[in-house]
Amino acid sequence: MTKWNRREWLAFVAAVGACRQRPEERTTTALALEEFEPNSSLRVPESTVERAMFPVIDFHCHTTWSAVPLGADGGEGFGERVDFLGNPEELLAVMERKNVELMVNLTGGVGDGLEQTLERFDRAHPGRFLSFTEPSWNAVERDDFPQFQAEQLERSQKLGANGLKLTKTLGLYLRERVTTGPLIAVDDPRFDPMWETAAGLGLPIAIHVSDPDAFFLPTDRHNERYEELSNHPDWSFYGQDFPTKAELLEARNRVFERHPSTQFVALHVGNHSEDLDDVASWLDRFPNMNVEIGARIGELGRQPRRAKRFFDSYQDRILFGTDAIPPPLGNETPQQIFSDELYEIYYRFLETEDEYFDYAPAPVPPQGRWRIDGLGLSESILKKVYRDNAARLLEII
Ligand SMILES: [Zn+2]
């Protein structure tokens, strides 16, 4: 046994004590988390994929956004006035360079807002932009809402909408008196005519329910998306009267089950890319469910072997999307800004076997401090994911 003199013993005790100190009590020179930008020492191949191998349908974009907040009064309903986020000519230039055939604008609005969207994008540039409509949430208090919303969908399709988009408003924000009262469940029966009408009209539904797992956990030092949630505290759904994430997804899955003729595209890998076994089990149970990968390559790419098996198994039901929002910068995360670089990262992830690269064009990854590996998908799978799966749902030849 080592024999220590008194001075050595005291130094040992002090060291043990320092280890036991809580982080906030440590007195060492600490680097602020947001200042930590380590450069990787790894020397591995780095590819640039300037153009996708096949023409791309980006199934998840936002070239317009509702200008009227949910529940705002003043005679205009939610989504009935839109902000234009993109200049079509500028977007088309990026699309040409990146081999993007078509952008699907999911948040096209409704009523007058939808009309403005279609005029500026879809009709001005046929074959390059398609827009989805959104529910008229401000009408949810009306006794005749189920019928009204079903008919509204028919009107929207006549105007030129190509699908229906549900944001996470449903389940997390929409309440009995629009913005007040109890939350309305995702599978509330008053929406049944809407789901069924979409099926009858052949309109696919892009649906976003819940959010990443980390957004339903406390924003503390154990939360792997601590920086993101600290920058956007309103993105946390931990506490208050929010349902759990599992409850939200179960309600959504009951909708899939009750409406087997309706085609659903569950955005963001069904919002559970943290657990691909879970998503796979839903795809097995619901033949009318598809998924889209926008803003989730950070999750897929940190489990590349599991993700590649997922693409192999569900190659006919995975759609390419970026969740891109054109500048100017708003509240969105940097990874979402529409740019050449954004597309190059997605292409690199899908097409190459590059290792350990950033999943977003920013010095610090916005979702969490990790890097991703490429999947190196086969040409036949790439063709389906980039274009064919979306073309089938959108009935584009
Ligand atoms: Zn989106």
Tab-separated table of C-alpha atoms and ligand atoms in Angstrom:
chain	number	residue	atom	x	y	z
A	1	MET	CA	0.000	0.000	0.000
A	2	THR	CA	1.201	3.467	-0.877
A	3	LYS	CA	2.425	5.460	2.072
A	4	TRP	CA	1.514	9.114	1.856
A	5	ASN	CA	2.859	11.957	3.880
A	6	ARG	CA	0.430	14.510	5.259
A	7	ARG	CA	0.857	16.938	2.356
A	8	GLU	CA	0.156	14.245	-0.247
A	9	TRP	CA	-2.878	13.106	1.696
A	10	LEU	CA	-4.333	16.621	1.858
A	11	ALA	CA	-3.788	17.074	-1.888
A	12	PHE	CA	-5.620	13.799	-2.527
A	13	VAL	CA	-8.582	14.797	-0.346
A	14	ALA	CA	-8.793	18.182	-2.084
A	15	ALA	CA	-8.802	16.520	-5.493
A	16	VAL	CA	-11.621	14.159	-4.527
A	17	GLY	CA	-13.553	17.121	-3.148
A	18	ALA	CA	-13.134	19.048	-6.397
A	19	CYS	CA	-14.559	16.112	-8.342
A	20	ARG	CA	-17.551	16.040	-6.091
A	21	GLN	CA	-18.209	19.751	-6.432
A	22	ARG	CA	-21.334	20.630	-8.322
A	23	PRO	CA	-20.527	22.174	-11.729
A	24	GLU	CA	-21.818	25.603	-10.724
A	25	GLU	CA	-19.369	25.642	-7.783
A	26	ARG	CA	-16.246	24.843	-9.755
A	27	THR	CA	-13.776	27.662	-9.874
A	28	THR	CA	-11.674	26.485	-12.816
A	29	THR	CA	-11.498	28.749	-15.856
A	30	ALA	CA	-14.550	27.643	-17.793
A	31	LEU	CA	-15.266	28.261	-21.444
A	32	ALA	CA	-18.834	29.358	-22.064
A	33	LEU	CA	-20.689	26.650	-23.951
A	34	GLU	CA	-21.651	28.920	-26.818
A	35	GLU	CA	-17.977	29.859	-27.289
A	36	PHE	CA	-16.844	26.263	-27.701
A	37	GLU	CA	-16.277	25.616	-31.405
A	38	PRO	CA	-13.847	22.698	-31.644
A	39	ASN	CA	-12.234	21.832	-34.964
A	40	SER	CA	-12.109	18.137	-35.762
A	41	SER	CA	-8.632	16.595	-36.130
A	42	LEU	CA	-10.049	13.737	-38.134
A	43	ARG	CA	-8.680	13.359	-41.665
A	44	VAL	CA	-11.334	11.609	-43.737
A	45	PRO	CA	-12.682	12.071	-47.286
A	46	GLU	CA	-14.822	15.157	-47.784
A	47	SER	CA	-17.206	15.222	-50.737
A	48	THR	CA	-19.143	18.088	-52.215
A	49	VAL	CA	-22.330	17.030	-53.976
A	50	GLU	CA	-23.327	20.091	-55.935
A	51	ARG	CA	-26.260	18.510	-57.732
A	52	ALA	CA	-28.489	15.655	-56.681
A	53	MET	CA	-28.016	12.470	-58.691
A	54	PHE	CA	-31.669	12.626	-59.793
A	55	PRO	CA	-34.225	15.455	-60.092
A	56	VAL	CA	-35.604	16.362	-56.683
A	57	ILE	CA	-39.036	17.131	-55.341
A	58	ASP	CA	-38.543	19.015	-52.086
A	59	PHE	CA	-41.736	18.012	-50.343
A	60	HIS	CA	-41.290	20.275	-47.330
A	61	CYS	CA	-40.742	24.006	-47.928
A	62	HIS	CA	-42.288	27.234	-46.712
A	63	THR	CA	-42.309	29.945	-49.361
A	64	THR	CA	-45.269	31.597	-47.644
A	65	TRP	CA	-46.377	31.723	-44.056
A	66	SER	CA	-49.536	32.870	-42.355
A	67	ALA	CA	-49.291	36.515	-41.365
A	68	VAL	CA	-52.137	36.335	-38.877
A	69	PRO	CA	-51.352	34.670	-35.585
A	70	LEU	CA	-53.726	32.008	-34.427
A	71	GLY	CA	-56.756	33.633	-32.855
A	72	ALA	CA	-55.971	37.162	-33.991
A	73	ASP	CA	-59.114	39.214	-34.482
A	74	GLY	CA	-59.746	41.848	-37.079
A	75	GLY	CA	-61.898	40.005	-39.560
A	76	GLU	CA	-59.164	37.805	-40.966
A	77	GLY	CA	-58.931	34.150	-40.193
A	78	PHE	CA	-55.803	32.150	-39.573
A	79	GLY	CA	-53.929	31.672	-42.805
A	80	GLU	CA	-56.193	33.991	-44.770
A	81	ARG	CA	-53.423	36.489	-45.219
A	82	VAL	CA	-49.893	35.337	-45.977
A	83	ASP	CA	-46.390	36.723	-45.808
A	84	PHE	CA	-44.288	35.953	-48.823
A	85	LEU	CA	-41.027	34.529	-47.673
A	86	GLY	CA	-39.482	33.955	-51.025
A	87	ASN	CA	-38.822	35.674	-54.288
A	88	PRO	CA	-39.701	33.000	-56.895
A	89	GLU	CA	-36.906	34.051	-59.272
A	90	GLU	CA	-34.264	33.748	-56.555
A	91	LEU	CA	-35.592	30.383	-55.479
A	92	LEU	CA	-35.632	29.136	-59.065
A	93	ALA	CA	-31.959	30.018	-59.476
A	94	VAL	CA	-31.043	27.836	-56.495
A	95	MET	CA	-33.350	25.086	-57.756
A	96	GLU	CA	-31.615	25.095	-61.149
A	97	ARG	CA	-28.185	24.813	-59.579
A	98	LYS	CA	-29.230	22.052	-57.178
A	99	ASN	CA	-31.357	19.942	-59.534
A	100	VAL	CA	-34.597	20.694	-57.635
A	101	GLU	CA	-37.452	20.177	-60.040
A	102	LEU	CA	-40.272	21.160	-57.716
A	103	MET	CA	-40.759	22.864	-54.359
A	104	VAL	CA	-43.832	21.959	-52.341
A	105	ASN	CA	-44.905	24.926	-50.248
A	106	LEU	CA	-46.826	23.359	-47.391
A	107	THR	CA	-48.044	26.555	-45.725
A	108	GLY	CA	-49.968	28.072	-48.609
A	109	GLY	CA	-52.725	29.466	-46.397
A	110	VAL	CA	-56.439	29.397	-47.072
A	111	GLY	CA	-59.021	31.674	-48.718
A	112	ASP	CA	-57.535	34.961	-49.906
A	113	GLY	CA	-54.126	33.974	-48.563
A	114	LEU	CA	-54.120	30.811	-50.631
A	115	GLU	CA	-55.210	32.746	-53.700
A	116	GLN	CA	-52.223	35.107	-53.289
A	117	THR	CA	-49.861	32.178	-52.818
A	118	LEU	CA	-51.068	30.382	-55.923
A	119	GLU	CA	-50.883	33.532	-58.018
A	120	ARG	CA	-47.311	34.292	-57.047
A	121	PHE	CA	-45.886	30.775	-57.167
A	122	ASP	CA	-47.936	27.923	-58.630
A	123	ARG	CA	-49.599	29.713	-61.542
A	124	ALA	CA	-46.616	31.926	-62.373
A	125	HIS	CA	-44.243	28.938	-62.513
A	126	PRO	CA	-46.185	25.784	-63.308
A	127	GLY	CA	-44.339	22.585	-62.573
A	128	ARG	CA	-41.862	24.327	-60.250
A	129	PHE	CA	-44.016	25.224	-57.219
A	130	LEU	CA	-46.981	23.429	-55.663
A	131	SER	CA	-48.847	24.724	-52.638
A	132	PHE	CA	-50.825	23.028	-49.910
A	133	THR	CA	-53.700	24.648	-48.039
A	134	GLU	CA	-54.262	24.754	-44.270
A	135	PRO	CA	-57.308	24.311	-42.034
A	136	SER	CA	-59.386	27.347	-41.084
A	137	TRP	CA	-58.619	27.093	-37.405
A	138	ASN	CA	-60.362	30.346	-36.516
A	139	ALA	CA	-63.636	28.687	-37.467
A	140	VAL	CA	-63.148	25.810	-35.036
A	141	GLU	CA	-65.700	27.279	-32.605
A	142	ARG	CA	-68.481	27.174	-35.175
A	143	ASP	CA	-71.136	24.516	-34.664
A	144	ASP	CA	-70.897	23.614	-38.332
A	145	PHE	CA	-67.083	23.447	-38.346
A	146	PRO	CA	-66.853	19.790	-39.471
A	147	GLN	CA	-68.938	20.480	-42.567
A	148	PHE	CA	-67.480	23.959	-43.111
A	149	GLN	CA	-63.896	22.629	-43.045
A	150	ALA	CA	-64.712	19.770	-45.407
A	151	GLU	CA	-66.235	22.219	-47.892
A	152	GLN	CA	-63.352	24.643	-47.407
A	153	LEU	CA	-61.024	21.880	-48.532
A	154	GLU	CA	-63.053	21.413	-51.700
A	155	ARG	CA	-62.914	25.150	-52.365
A	156	SER	CA	-59.151	25.160	-51.805
A	157	GLN	CA	-58.627	22.327	-54.229
A	158	LYS	CA	-60.725	24.127	-56.858
A	159	LEU	CA	-58.472	27.159	-56.435
A	160	GLY	CA	-55.434	24.953	-57.028
A	161	ALA	CA	-54.216	23.562	-53.691
A	162	ASN	CA	-52.495	20.188	-53.986
A	163	GLY	CA	-52.759	18.939	-50.424
A	164	LEU	CA	-53.493	19.851	-46.825
A	165	LYS	CA	-50.879	20.747	-44.205
A	166	LEU	CA	-51.374	20.378	-40.480
A	167	THR	CA	-48.800	22.162	-38.352
A	168	LYS	CA	-48.142	21.300	-34.726
A	169	THR	CA	-50.816	23.874	-33.899
A	170	LEU	CA	-53.079	20.840	-33.761
A	171	GLY	CA	-52.350	19.160	-30.462
A	172	LEU	CA	-50.195	21.894	-28.928
A	173	TYR	CA	-51.887	25.272	-29.508
A	174	LEU	CA	-55.421	24.907	-30.860
A	175	ARG	CA	-57.972	25.211	-28.065
A	176	GLU	CA	-61.742	25.022	-27.747
A	177	ARG	CA	-62.077	28.798	-28.062
A	178	VAL	CA	-59.235	28.896	-30.594
A	179	THR	CA	-56.564	30.282	-28.236
A	180	THR	CA	-58.212	29.723	-24.851
A	181	GLY	CA	-59.897	26.820	-23.122
A	182	PRO	CA	-58.789	23.197	-23.181
A	183	LEU	CA	-56.527	21.915	-25.943
A	184	ILE	CA	-58.303	20.050	-28.751
A	185	ALA	CA	-57.063	16.503	-29.285
A	186	VAL	CA	-55.449	15.536	-32.584
A	187	ASP	CA	-58.030	12.772	-33.060
A	188	ASP	CA	-61.056	14.877	-32.160
A	189	PRO	CA	-64.000	13.541	-34.208
A	190	ARG	CA	-64.938	16.986	-35.493
A	191	PHE	CA	-61.980	16.674	-37.899
A	192	ASP	CA	-63.165	13.362	-39.353
A	193	PRO	CA	-64.982	14.947	-42.336
A	194	MET	CA	-61.778	16.869	-43.145
A	195	TRP	CA	-59.647	13.680	-43.232
A	196	GLU	CA	-62.275	11.836	-45.270
A	197	THR	CA	-62.813	14.686	-47.742
A	198	ALA	CA	-59.070	14.815	-48.385
A	199	ALA	CA	-59.211	11.144	-49.304
A	200	GLY	CA	-62.182	11.697	-51.611
A	201	LEU	CA	-60.432	14.586	-53.348
A	202	GLY	CA	-57.143	12.702	-53.630
A	203	LEU	CA	-55.320	15.316	-51.558
A	204	PRO	CA	-52.372	14.036	-49.504
A	205	ILE	CA	-52.060	15.330	-45.948
A	206	ALA	CA	-48.726	16.550	-44.616
A	207	ILE	CA	-48.969	16.302	-40.859
A	208	HIS	CA	-46.650	17.523	-38.116
A	209	VAL	CA	-47.618	16.331	-34.642
A	210	SER	CA	-45.471	16.930	-31.542
A	211	ASP	CA	-41.762	17.754	-31.787
A	212	PRO	CA	-38.332	16.290	-30.921
A	213	ASP	CA	-38.141	14.252	-27.711
A	214	ALA	CA	-35.877	16.846	-26.107
A	215	PHE	CA	-38.596	19.510	-26.354
A	216	PHE	CA	-40.724	17.506	-23.923
A	217	LEU	CA	-37.965	17.214	-21.325
A	218	PRO	CA	-36.716	19.787	-18.819
A	219	THR	CA	-34.297	22.331	-20.329
A	220	ASP	CA	-31.426	21.434	-18.039
A	221	ARG	CA	-27.827	20.240	-18.279
A	222	HIS	CA	-28.955	16.744	-19.264
A	223	ASN	CA	-30.988	17.960	-22.221
A	224	GLU	CA	-28.998	17.225	-25.410
A	225	ARG	CA	-30.655	20.199	-27.139
A	226	TYR	CA	-29.999	22.568	-24.255
A	227	GLU	CA	-28.537	25.361	-26.386
A	228	GLU	CA	-31.368	25.269	-28.906
A	229	LEU	CA	-34.032	25.323	-26.205
A	230	SER	CA	-32.198	28.072	-24.333
A	231	ASN	CA	-32.263	30.150	-27.511
A	232	HIS	CA	-35.938	29.344	-28.103
A	233	PRO	CA	-37.627	28.785	-24.720
A	234	ASP	CA	-41.036	28.839	-26.423
A	235	TRP	CA	-40.131	25.610	-28.224
A	236	SER	CA	-40.282	23.677	-24.953
A	237	PHE	CA	-43.482	21.742	-24.319
A	238	TYR	CA	-42.419	20.473	-20.941
A	239	GLY	CA	-44.993	21.021	-18.215
A	240	GLN	CA	-48.032	23.333	-18.282
A	241	ASP	CA	-51.080	21.550	-19.693
A	242	PHE	CA	-49.321	20.013	-22.679
A	243	PRO	CA	-49.985	16.342	-23.396
A	244	THR	CA	-46.974	14.059	-23.338
A	245	LYS	CA	-45.285	13.359	-26.627
A	246	ALA	CA	-46.500	9.749	-26.505
A	247	GLU	CA	-50.112	10.886	-26.055
A	248	LEU	CA	-49.846	13.219	-29.040
A	249	LEU	CA	-48.393	10.537	-31.303
A	250	GLU	CA	-50.926	7.932	-30.173
A	251	ALA	CA	-53.762	10.337	-31.033
A	252	ARG	CA	-52.206	10.954	-34.455
A	253	ASN	CA	-51.859	7.219	-35.040
A	254	ARG	CA	-55.551	6.723	-34.228
A	255	VAL	CA	-56.301	9.190	-37.042
A	256	PHE	CA	-54.160	7.127	-39.448
A	257	GLU	CA	-56.027	4.016	-38.350
A	258	ARG	CA	-59.526	5.512	-38.621
A	259	HIS	CA	-58.955	6.912	-42.130
A	260	PRO	CA	-57.222	4.187	-44.135
A	261	SER	CA	-58.138	5.766	-47.498
A	262	THR	CA	-56.416	9.044	-46.623
A	263	GLN	CA	-52.734	9.364	-47.559
A	264	PHE	CA	-50.665	10.882	-44.756
A	265	VAL	CA	-47.099	12.125	-44.917
A	266	ALA	CA	-45.826	12.298	-41.343
A	267	LEU	CA	-43.272	15.105	-41.513
A	268	HIS	CA	-39.882	14.997	-39.803
A	269	VAL	CA	-39.717	11.164	-39.961
A	270	GLY	CA	-43.025	10.939	-38.135
A	271	ASN	CA	-41.493	13.149	-35.463
A	272	HIS	CA	-39.734	10.258	-33.818
A	273	SER	CA	-36.455	9.882	-35.661
A	274	GLU	CA	-34.846	9.329	-32.268
A	275	ASP	CA	-36.440	5.866	-32.332
A	276	LEU	CA	-36.583	4.390	-35.817
A	277	ASP	CA	-37.874	1.057	-34.498
A	278	ASP	CA	-40.932	2.962	-33.306
A	279	VAL	CA	-41.434	4.693	-36.667
A	280	ALA	CA	-40.957	1.366	-38.459
A	281	SER	CA	-43.660	-0.233	-36.325
A	282	TRP	CA	-46.108	2.520	-37.347
A	283	LEU	CA	-45.237	2.158	-41.026
A	284	ASP	CA	-45.917	-1.562	-40.668
A	285	ARG	CA	-49.286	-0.922	-39.015
A	286	PHE	CA	-50.515	1.913	-41.260
A	287	PRO	CA	-50.160	1.359	-45.010
A	288	ASN	CA	-51.489	4.913	-45.580
A	289	MET	CA	-48.558	6.453	-43.684
A	290	ASN	CA	-45.448	7.886	-45.365
A	291	VAL	CA	-42.623	9.902	-43.843
A	292	GLU	CA	-40.517	12.874	-44.876
A	293	ILE	CA	-36.986	13.651	-43.641
A	294	GLY	CA	-36.886	17.482	-43.368
A	295	ALA	CA	-34.779	18.895	-40.520
A	296	ARG	CA	-34.022	15.387	-39.253
A	297	ILE	CA	-30.774	14.424	-40.982
A	298	GLY	CA	-29.097	15.366	-37.707
A	299	GLU	CA	-30.966	12.458	-36.100
A	300	LEU	CA	-30.745	10.000	-38.994
A	301	GLY	CA	-27.069	10.683	-39.569
A	302	ARG	CA	-26.008	9.957	-36.010
A	303	GLN	CA	-27.349	6.409	-36.339
A	304	PRO	CA	-26.240	5.722	-39.924
A	305	ARG	CA	-26.394	1.925	-39.811
A	306	ARG	CA	-29.934	1.874	-38.397
A	307	ALA	CA	-30.977	4.686	-40.726
A	308	LYS	CA	-29.689	2.851	-43.776
A	309	ARG	CA	-31.704	-0.238	-42.868
A	310	PHE	CA	-34.725	2.031	-42.411
A	311	PHE	CA	-34.290	3.427	-45.928
A	312	ASP	CA	-33.889	-0.102	-47.302
A	313	SER	CA	-37.075	-1.312	-45.644
A	314	TYR	CA	-39.300	1.692	-46.392
A	315	GLN	CA	-37.753	2.937	-49.635
A	316	ASP	CA	-41.187	3.399	-51.232
A	317	ARG	CA	-42.555	5.548	-48.406
A	318	ILE	CA	-39.774	8.016	-47.551
A	319	LEU	CA	-39.910	11.491	-49.121
A	320	PHE	CA	-37.148	14.035	-49.499
A	321	GLY	CA	-37.757	17.389	-47.791
A	322	THR	CA	-35.696	20.130	-46.199
A	323	ASP	CA	-38.194	22.290	-44.256
A	324	ALA	CA	-36.448	25.159	-46.041
A	325	ILE	CA	-37.489	28.720	-45.357
A	326	PRO	CA	-36.081	31.410	-47.643
A	327	PRO	CA	-34.339	34.385	-46.013
A	328	PRO	CA	-34.814	36.883	-44.356
A	329	LEU	CA	-33.941	35.322	-41.047
A	330	GLY	CA	-36.715	35.035	-38.567
A	331	ASN	CA	-37.202	32.722	-35.659
A	332	GLU	CA	-36.158	29.692	-37.666
A	333	THR	CA	-33.001	27.697	-37.044
A	334	PRO	CA	-30.032	28.269	-39.378
A	335	GLN	CA	-30.348	24.771	-40.744
A	336	GLN	CA	-33.614	25.732	-42.362
A	337	ILE	CA	-32.447	28.687	-44.409
A	338	PHE	CA	-32.926	27.992	-48.084
A	339	SER	CA	-29.477	27.947	-49.717
A	340	ASP	CA	-27.187	26.012	-52.038
A	341	GLU	CA	-25.291	24.817	-48.995
A	342	LEU	CA	-28.394	23.395	-47.329
A	343	TYR	CA	-29.132	21.157	-50.315
A	344	GLU	CA	-25.486	20.093	-50.614
A	345	ILE	CA	-25.535	18.821	-47.021
A	346	TYR	CA	-28.688	16.769	-47.626
A	347	TYR	CA	-27.234	15.312	-50.846
A	348	ARG	CA	-23.934	14.518	-49.143
A	349	PHE	CA	-25.812	12.741	-46.360
A	350	LEU	CA	-27.920	10.625	-48.717
A	351	GLU	CA	-25.417	9.941	-51.505
A	352	THR	CA	-21.953	9.613	-49.902
A	353	GLU	CA	-20.301	7.559	-47.200
A	354	ASP	CA	-18.455	10.575	-45.803
A	355	GLU	CA	-17.993	10.424	-42.064
A	356	TYR	CA	-18.349	12.878	-39.225
A	357	PHE	CA	-19.560	16.066	-40.906
A	358	ASP	CA	-21.845	18.906	-39.897
A	359	TYR	CA	-25.542	18.415	-40.543
A	360	ALA	CA	-26.222	22.128	-40.822
A	361	PRO	CA	-24.536	25.162	-42.332
A	362	ALA	CA	-23.579	26.834	-39.084
A	363	PRO	CA	-20.449	26.956	-36.945
A	364	VAL	CA	-22.309	25.249	-34.119
A	365	PRO	CA	-24.919	22.633	-34.993
A	366	PRO	CA	-28.302	24.047	-34.021
A	367	GLN	CA	-29.981	20.879	-32.763
A	368	GLY	CA	-27.201	19.388	-30.703
A	369	ARG	CA	-23.446	18.990	-30.514
A	370	TRP	CA	-22.835	15.988	-32.686
A	371	ARG	CA	-21.934	15.220	-36.283
A	372	ILE	CA	-23.294	12.801	-38.848
A	373	ASP	CA	-22.205	10.092	-41.277
A	374	GLY	CA	-23.447	9.691	-44.829
A	375	LEU	CA	-25.700	6.799	-45.834
A	376	GLY	CA	-24.416	6.135	-49.353
A	377	LEU	CA	-27.848	5.021	-50.593
A	378	SER	CA	-28.148	3.017	-53.808
A	379	GLU	CA	-29.202	4.749	-57.007
A	380	SER	CA	-32.555	2.991	-57.077
A	381	ILE	CA	-33.405	4.122	-53.533
A	382	LEU	CA	-32.153	7.648	-54.188
A	383	LYS	CA	-34.423	7.945	-57.210
A	384	LYS	CA	-37.459	6.972	-55.154
A	385	VAL	CA	-36.644	9.177	-52.193
A	386	TYR	CA	-35.629	12.224	-54.228
A	387	ARG	CA	-38.616	12.189	-56.528
A	388	ASP	CA	-40.707	9.131	-57.314
A	389	ASN	CA	-42.394	8.647	-53.931
A	390	ALA	CA	-43.529	12.270	-53.805
A	391	ALA	CA	-44.539	12.259	-57.481
A	392	ARG	CA	-46.801	9.283	-56.834
A	393	LEU	CA	-48.567	10.983	-53.899
A	394	LEU	CA	-48.892	14.277	-55.769
A	395	GLU	CA	-50.065	12.452	-58.880
A	396	ILE	CA	-47.296	13.936	-61.014
A	397	ILE	CA	-46.327	11.756	-63.924
B	1	ZN	ZN	-41.898	22.867	-41.825
